[in-house]
Coordinates of C-alpha atoms and ligand atoms in Angstrom, one line a residue:
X1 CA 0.0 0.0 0.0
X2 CA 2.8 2.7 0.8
X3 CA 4.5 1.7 -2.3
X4 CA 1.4 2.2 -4.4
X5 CA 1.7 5.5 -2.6
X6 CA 4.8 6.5 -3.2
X7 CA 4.7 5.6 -6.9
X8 CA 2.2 7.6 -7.3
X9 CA 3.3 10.3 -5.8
X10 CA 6.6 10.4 -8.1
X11 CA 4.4 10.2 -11.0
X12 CA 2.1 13.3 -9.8
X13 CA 5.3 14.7 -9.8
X14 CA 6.4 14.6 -12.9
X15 CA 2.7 15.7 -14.3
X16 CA 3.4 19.1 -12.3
X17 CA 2.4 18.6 -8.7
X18 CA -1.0 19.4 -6.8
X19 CA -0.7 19.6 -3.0
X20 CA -4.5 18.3 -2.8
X21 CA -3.6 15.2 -4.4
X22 CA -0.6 14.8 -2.5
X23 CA -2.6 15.5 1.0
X24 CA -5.5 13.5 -0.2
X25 CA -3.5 10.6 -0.3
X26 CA -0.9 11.3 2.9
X27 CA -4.1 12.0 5.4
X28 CA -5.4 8.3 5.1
X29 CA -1.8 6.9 5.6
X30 CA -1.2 8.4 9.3
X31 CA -4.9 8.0 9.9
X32 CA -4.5 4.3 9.1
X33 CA -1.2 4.5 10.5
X34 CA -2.9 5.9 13.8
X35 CA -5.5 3.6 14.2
X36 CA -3.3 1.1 14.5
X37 CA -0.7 2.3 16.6
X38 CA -2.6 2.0 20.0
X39 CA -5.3 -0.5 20.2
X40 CA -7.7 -0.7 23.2
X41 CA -6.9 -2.7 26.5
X42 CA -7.4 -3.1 29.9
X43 CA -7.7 -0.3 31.5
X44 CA -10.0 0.5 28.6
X45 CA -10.9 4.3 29.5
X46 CA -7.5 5.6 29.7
X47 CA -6.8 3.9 25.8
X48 CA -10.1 5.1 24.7
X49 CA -9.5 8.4 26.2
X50 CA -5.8 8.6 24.3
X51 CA -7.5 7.8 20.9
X52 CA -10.5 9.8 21.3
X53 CA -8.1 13.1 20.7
X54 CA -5.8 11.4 18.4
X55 CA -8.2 10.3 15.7
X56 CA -10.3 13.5 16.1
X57 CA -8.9 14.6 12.9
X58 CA -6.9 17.7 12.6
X59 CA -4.2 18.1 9.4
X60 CA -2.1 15.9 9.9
X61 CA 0.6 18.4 9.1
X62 CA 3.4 17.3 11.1
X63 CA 3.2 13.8 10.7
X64 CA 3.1 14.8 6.9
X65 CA 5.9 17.0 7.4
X66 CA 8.1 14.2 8.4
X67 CA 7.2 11.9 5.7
X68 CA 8.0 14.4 3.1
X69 CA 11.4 15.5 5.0
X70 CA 12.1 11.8 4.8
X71 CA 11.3 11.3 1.5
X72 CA 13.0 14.8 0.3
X73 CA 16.0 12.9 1.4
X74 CA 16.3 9.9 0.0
X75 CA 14.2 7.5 2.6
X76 CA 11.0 5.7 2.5
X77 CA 7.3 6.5 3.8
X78 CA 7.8 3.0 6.4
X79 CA 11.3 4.3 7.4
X80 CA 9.6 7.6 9.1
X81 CA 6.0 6.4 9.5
X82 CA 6.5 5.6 13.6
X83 CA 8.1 8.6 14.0
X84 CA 5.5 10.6 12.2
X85 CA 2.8 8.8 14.3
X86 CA 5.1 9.6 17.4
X87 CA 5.1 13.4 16.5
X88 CA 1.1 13.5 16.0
X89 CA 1.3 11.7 19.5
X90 CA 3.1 14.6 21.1
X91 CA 1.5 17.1 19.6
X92 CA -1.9 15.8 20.7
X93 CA -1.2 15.3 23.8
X94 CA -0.2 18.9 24.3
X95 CA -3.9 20.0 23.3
X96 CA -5.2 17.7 25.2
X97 CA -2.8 19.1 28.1
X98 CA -3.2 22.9 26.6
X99 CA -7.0 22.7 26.7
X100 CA -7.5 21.9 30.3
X101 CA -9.1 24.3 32.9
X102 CA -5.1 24.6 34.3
X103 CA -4.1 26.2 30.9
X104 CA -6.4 27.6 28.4
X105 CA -9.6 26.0 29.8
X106 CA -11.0 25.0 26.3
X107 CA -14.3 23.1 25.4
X108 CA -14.0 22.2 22.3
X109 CA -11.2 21.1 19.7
X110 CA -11.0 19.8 16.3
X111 CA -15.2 20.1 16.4
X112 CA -15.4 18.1 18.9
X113 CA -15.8 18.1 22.8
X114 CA -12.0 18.3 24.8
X115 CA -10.9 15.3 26.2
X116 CA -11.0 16.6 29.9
X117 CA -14.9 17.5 28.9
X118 CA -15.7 13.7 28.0
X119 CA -13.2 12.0 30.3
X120 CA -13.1 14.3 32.7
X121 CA -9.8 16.1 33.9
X122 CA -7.6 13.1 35.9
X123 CA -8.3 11.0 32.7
X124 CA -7.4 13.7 30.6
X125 CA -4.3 14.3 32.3
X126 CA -2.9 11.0 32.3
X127 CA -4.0 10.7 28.3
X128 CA -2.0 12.6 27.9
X129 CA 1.1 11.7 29.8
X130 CA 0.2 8.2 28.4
X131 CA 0.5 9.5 24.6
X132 CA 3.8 10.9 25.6
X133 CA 5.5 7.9 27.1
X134 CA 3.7 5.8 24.1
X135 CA 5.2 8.1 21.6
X136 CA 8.9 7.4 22.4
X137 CA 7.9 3.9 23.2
X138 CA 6.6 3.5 19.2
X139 CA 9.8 5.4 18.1
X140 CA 12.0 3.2 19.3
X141 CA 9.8 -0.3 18.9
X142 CA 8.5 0.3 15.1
X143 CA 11.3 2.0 13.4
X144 CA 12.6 -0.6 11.1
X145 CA 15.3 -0.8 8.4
X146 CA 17.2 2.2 10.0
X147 CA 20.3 2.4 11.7
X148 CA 19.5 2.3 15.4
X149 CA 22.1 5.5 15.7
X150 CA 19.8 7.6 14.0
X151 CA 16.9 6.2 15.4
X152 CA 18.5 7.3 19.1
X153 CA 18.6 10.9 17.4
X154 CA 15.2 10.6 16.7
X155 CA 14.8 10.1 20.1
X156 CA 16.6 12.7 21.3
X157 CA 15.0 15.5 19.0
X158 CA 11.9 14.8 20.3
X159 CA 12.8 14.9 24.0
X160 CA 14.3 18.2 23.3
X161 CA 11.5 19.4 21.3
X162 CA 8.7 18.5 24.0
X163 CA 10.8 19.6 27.0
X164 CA 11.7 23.0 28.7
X165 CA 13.9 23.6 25.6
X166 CA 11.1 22.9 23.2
X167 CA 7.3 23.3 24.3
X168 CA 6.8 23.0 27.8
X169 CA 9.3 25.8 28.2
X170 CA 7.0 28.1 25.1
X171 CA 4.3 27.1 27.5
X172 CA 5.9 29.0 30.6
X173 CA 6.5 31.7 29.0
X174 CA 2.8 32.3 27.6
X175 CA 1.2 31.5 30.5
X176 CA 3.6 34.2 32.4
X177 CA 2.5 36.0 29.8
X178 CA -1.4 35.8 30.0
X179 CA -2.9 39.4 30.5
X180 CA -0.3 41.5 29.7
X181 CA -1.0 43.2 26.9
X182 CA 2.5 45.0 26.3
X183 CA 5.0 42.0 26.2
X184 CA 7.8 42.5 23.7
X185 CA 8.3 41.1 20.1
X186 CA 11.4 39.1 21.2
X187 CA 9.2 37.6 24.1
X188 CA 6.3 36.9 21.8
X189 CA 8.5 35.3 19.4
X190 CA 10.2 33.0 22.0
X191 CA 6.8 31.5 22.8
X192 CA 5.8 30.7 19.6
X193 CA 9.3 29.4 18.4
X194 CA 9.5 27.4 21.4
X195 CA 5.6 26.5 21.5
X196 CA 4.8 25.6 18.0
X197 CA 8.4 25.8 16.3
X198 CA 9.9 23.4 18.2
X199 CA 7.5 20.7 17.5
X200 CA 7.8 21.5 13.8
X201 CA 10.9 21.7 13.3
X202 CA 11.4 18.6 14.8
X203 CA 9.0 16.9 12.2
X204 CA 11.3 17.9 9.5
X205 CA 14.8 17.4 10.8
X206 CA 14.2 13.5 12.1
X207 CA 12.8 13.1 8.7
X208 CA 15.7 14.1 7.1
X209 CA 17.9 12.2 9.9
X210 CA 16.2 8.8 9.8
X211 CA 16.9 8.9 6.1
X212 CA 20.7 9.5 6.5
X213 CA 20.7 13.4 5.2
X214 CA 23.9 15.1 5.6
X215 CA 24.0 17.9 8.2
X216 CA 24.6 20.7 6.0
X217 CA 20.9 19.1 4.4
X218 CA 19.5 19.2 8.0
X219 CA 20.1 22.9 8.1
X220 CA 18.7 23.9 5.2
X221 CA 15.3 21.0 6.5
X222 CA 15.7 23.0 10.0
X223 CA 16.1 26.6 8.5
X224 CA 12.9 25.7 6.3
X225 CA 11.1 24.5 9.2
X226 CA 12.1 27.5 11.4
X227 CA 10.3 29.9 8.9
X228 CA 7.3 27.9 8.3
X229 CA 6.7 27.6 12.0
X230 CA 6.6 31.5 12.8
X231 CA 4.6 31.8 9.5
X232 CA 2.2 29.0 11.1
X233 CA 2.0 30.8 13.7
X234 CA 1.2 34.3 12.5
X235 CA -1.7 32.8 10.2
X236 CA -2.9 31.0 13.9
X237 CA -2.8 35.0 15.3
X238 CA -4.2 36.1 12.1
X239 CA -7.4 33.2 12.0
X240 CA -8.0 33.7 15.8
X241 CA -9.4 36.9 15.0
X242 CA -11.0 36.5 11.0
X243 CA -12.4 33.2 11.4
X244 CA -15.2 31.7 12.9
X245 CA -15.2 28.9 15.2
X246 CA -16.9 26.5 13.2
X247 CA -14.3 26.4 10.5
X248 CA -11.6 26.4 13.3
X249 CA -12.9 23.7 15.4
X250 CA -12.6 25.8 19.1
X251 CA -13.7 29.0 20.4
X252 CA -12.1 31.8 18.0
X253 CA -11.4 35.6 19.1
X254 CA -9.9 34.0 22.1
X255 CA -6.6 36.4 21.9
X256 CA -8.5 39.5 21.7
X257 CA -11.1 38.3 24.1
X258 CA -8.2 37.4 26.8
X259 CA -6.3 40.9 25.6
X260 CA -3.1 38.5 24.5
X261 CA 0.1 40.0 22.3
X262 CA -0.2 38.2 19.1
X263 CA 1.4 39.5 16.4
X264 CA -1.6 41.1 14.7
X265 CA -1.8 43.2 18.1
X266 CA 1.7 44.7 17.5
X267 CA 2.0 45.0 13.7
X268 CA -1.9 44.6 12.4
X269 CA -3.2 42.3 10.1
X270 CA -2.1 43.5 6.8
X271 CA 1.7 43.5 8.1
X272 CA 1.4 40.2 9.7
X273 CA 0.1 38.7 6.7
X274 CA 3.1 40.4 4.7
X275 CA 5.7 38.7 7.2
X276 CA 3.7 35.5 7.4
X277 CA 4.2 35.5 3.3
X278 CA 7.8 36.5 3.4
X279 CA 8.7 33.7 6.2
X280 CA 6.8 31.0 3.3
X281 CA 9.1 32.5 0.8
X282 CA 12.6 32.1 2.8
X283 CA 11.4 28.7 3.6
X284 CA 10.5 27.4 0.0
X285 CA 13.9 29.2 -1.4
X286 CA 16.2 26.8 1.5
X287 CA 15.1 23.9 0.0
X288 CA 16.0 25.4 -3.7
X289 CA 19.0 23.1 -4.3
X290 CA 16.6 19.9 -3.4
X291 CA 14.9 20.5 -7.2
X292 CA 12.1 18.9 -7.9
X293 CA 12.1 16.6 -5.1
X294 CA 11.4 19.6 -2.8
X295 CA 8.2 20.3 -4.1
X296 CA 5.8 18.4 -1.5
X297 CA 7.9 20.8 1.6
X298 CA 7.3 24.0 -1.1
X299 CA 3.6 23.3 -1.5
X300 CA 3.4 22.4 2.6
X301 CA 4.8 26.0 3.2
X302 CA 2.3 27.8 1.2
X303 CA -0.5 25.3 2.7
X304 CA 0.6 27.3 5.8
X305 CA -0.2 30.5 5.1
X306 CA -3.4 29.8 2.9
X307 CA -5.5 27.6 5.4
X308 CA -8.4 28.7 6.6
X309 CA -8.3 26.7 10.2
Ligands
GRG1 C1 4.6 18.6 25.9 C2 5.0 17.6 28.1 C3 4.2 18.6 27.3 C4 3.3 19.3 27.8 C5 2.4 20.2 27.1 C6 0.4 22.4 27.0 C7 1.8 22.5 26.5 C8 2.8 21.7 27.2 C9 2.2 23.1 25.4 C10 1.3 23.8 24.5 C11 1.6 23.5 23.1 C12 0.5 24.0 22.1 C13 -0.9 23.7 22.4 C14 0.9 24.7 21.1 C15 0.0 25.2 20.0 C16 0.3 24.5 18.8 C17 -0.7 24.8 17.7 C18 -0.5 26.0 16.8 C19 -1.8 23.9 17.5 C20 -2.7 23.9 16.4 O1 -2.1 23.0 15.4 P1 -2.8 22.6 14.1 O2 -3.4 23.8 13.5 O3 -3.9 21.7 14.7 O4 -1.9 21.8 13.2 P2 -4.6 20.3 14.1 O5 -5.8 20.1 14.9 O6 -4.9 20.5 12.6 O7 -3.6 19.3 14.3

């Protein structure tokens, strides 16, 4: 089946490549991928509770990310797919973690109820701690036909990138952050490179690792990823306050509503979308020397800044 895939994938590249095609076929991989990474066991409410939030949907964009990174150089969809299922782990386990009364206090997420609101919050909780441990667990059980060195990077990108260094520590500093209106750029910037970048950039680079790139590769995957994370989220800034929350899936205007910095706040809309396109640019001209074989990551970025939720 991933073969099929993958061939064709190479031949939608050579007809001149469509991003819709490309998705339409990547989203039923991890879903299927997903499905089958955590079945349903005694204790059966804290399993059901871990795969109620991760197959509620949601883009798939960072397992998706780490597929194409993969791919880009020179590996195979089954040599990254338990790491891209590990990385949709992680991050669902920080909504479920982000959206509890402790933190944002959410009710609702990818259209559907938050897990603390169906499972209440102790269940929710350790979901959530229990698609952490699981996700480092599956990187290190299911990666096959890679050299176990790189598979130990993996493993250490992701620790980094869910940690202090990584989210947890974006985290801090945005909850430090919560109604003060008049926090700097620099700080603003640390939460979302931290919070969101992290994570992201982590998708791309152990791609590119598990399939052997070289590291002056894994700086232009990293430099790429560093871009489209701020551009991700300035659009996230940009849609908390245009869209509605049907097409988001949870409560929009909650930045303006909670009188949070975002970066619309501090340069307005029409600049932030003018940075958020720029940032897209940068990213798609790193992965320049790739060729053709860049394309998936180039059409990814400028998913980014087009989405509407
Ligand atoms: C990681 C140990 C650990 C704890 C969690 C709560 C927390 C620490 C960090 C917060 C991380 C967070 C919620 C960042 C926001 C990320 C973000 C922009 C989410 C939206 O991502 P999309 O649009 O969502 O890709 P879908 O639903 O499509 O996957």
């Amino acid at each position: 089946m991933v073969s099929a895939h993958t061939d064709s994938v190479k031949k939608e590249a050579k007809a001149g490549f469509e991003l819709s095609v490309y998705l339409a076929e990547r989203q039923p991989l991890v879903e299927a991928a997903l499905d089958r990474s955590i079945p349903v066991i005694y204790p059966e409410k804290i399993y059901e509770s871990m795969r109620y939030s991760l197959l509620a949907g949601g883009k798939r964009l960072r397992p998706i990310l780490c597929l194409a990174s993969c791919e880009l150089a020179g590996g195979t969809v089954e040599m990254a797919l338990p790491t891209a299922c590990a990385l949709e782990m992680i991050h669902t386990m920080s909504l479920i973690h982000d959206d509890l009364p402790a933190m944002d206090n959410d009710d609702y997420r990818r259209g559907k109820l938050t897990n603390h609101k169906v499972y209440g919050e102790d269940i929710a909780i350790l979901a959530g701690d229990g698609l952490l441990a699981y996700s480092f667990e599956h990187v290190a059980a299911e990666t096959k036909g890679v050299p176990a060195d790189r598979v130990l990077r993996v493993i250490a990108l992701l620790g980094r990138a869910v940690g202090a260094a990584g989210l947890v520590g974006g985290q801090v500093v945005d909850l430090d952050s919560e109604g003060k209106s008049d926090i700097s750029i620099e700080t603003l910037s640390y939460i979302h490179t931290h919070k969101t970048g992290a994570l992201l950039e982590a998708c791309v680079v152990s791609g590119g690792i598990l399939a052997g790139a070289s590291s002056e590769e894994l700086q232009k995957m990293s430099r790429y990823a560093q871009n489209i994370g701020l551009a991700f989220q300035i659009i996230d800034d940009i849609l908390d306050i245009t869209a509605t929350a049907e097409q988001l899936g949870k409560t929009a205007g909650k930045d303006l509503q909670a009188q949070k910095a975002t970066y619309p706040s501090i340069w307005g809309l029409e600049e932030s979308s003018r940075q958020a396109r720029q940032l897209v640019e940068s990213a798609k001209a790193e992965l320049a020397c790739f060729g053709e074989k860049a394309q998936p990551l180039q059409a990814l970025a400028d998913f980014i800044t087009n989405r509407k939720h």
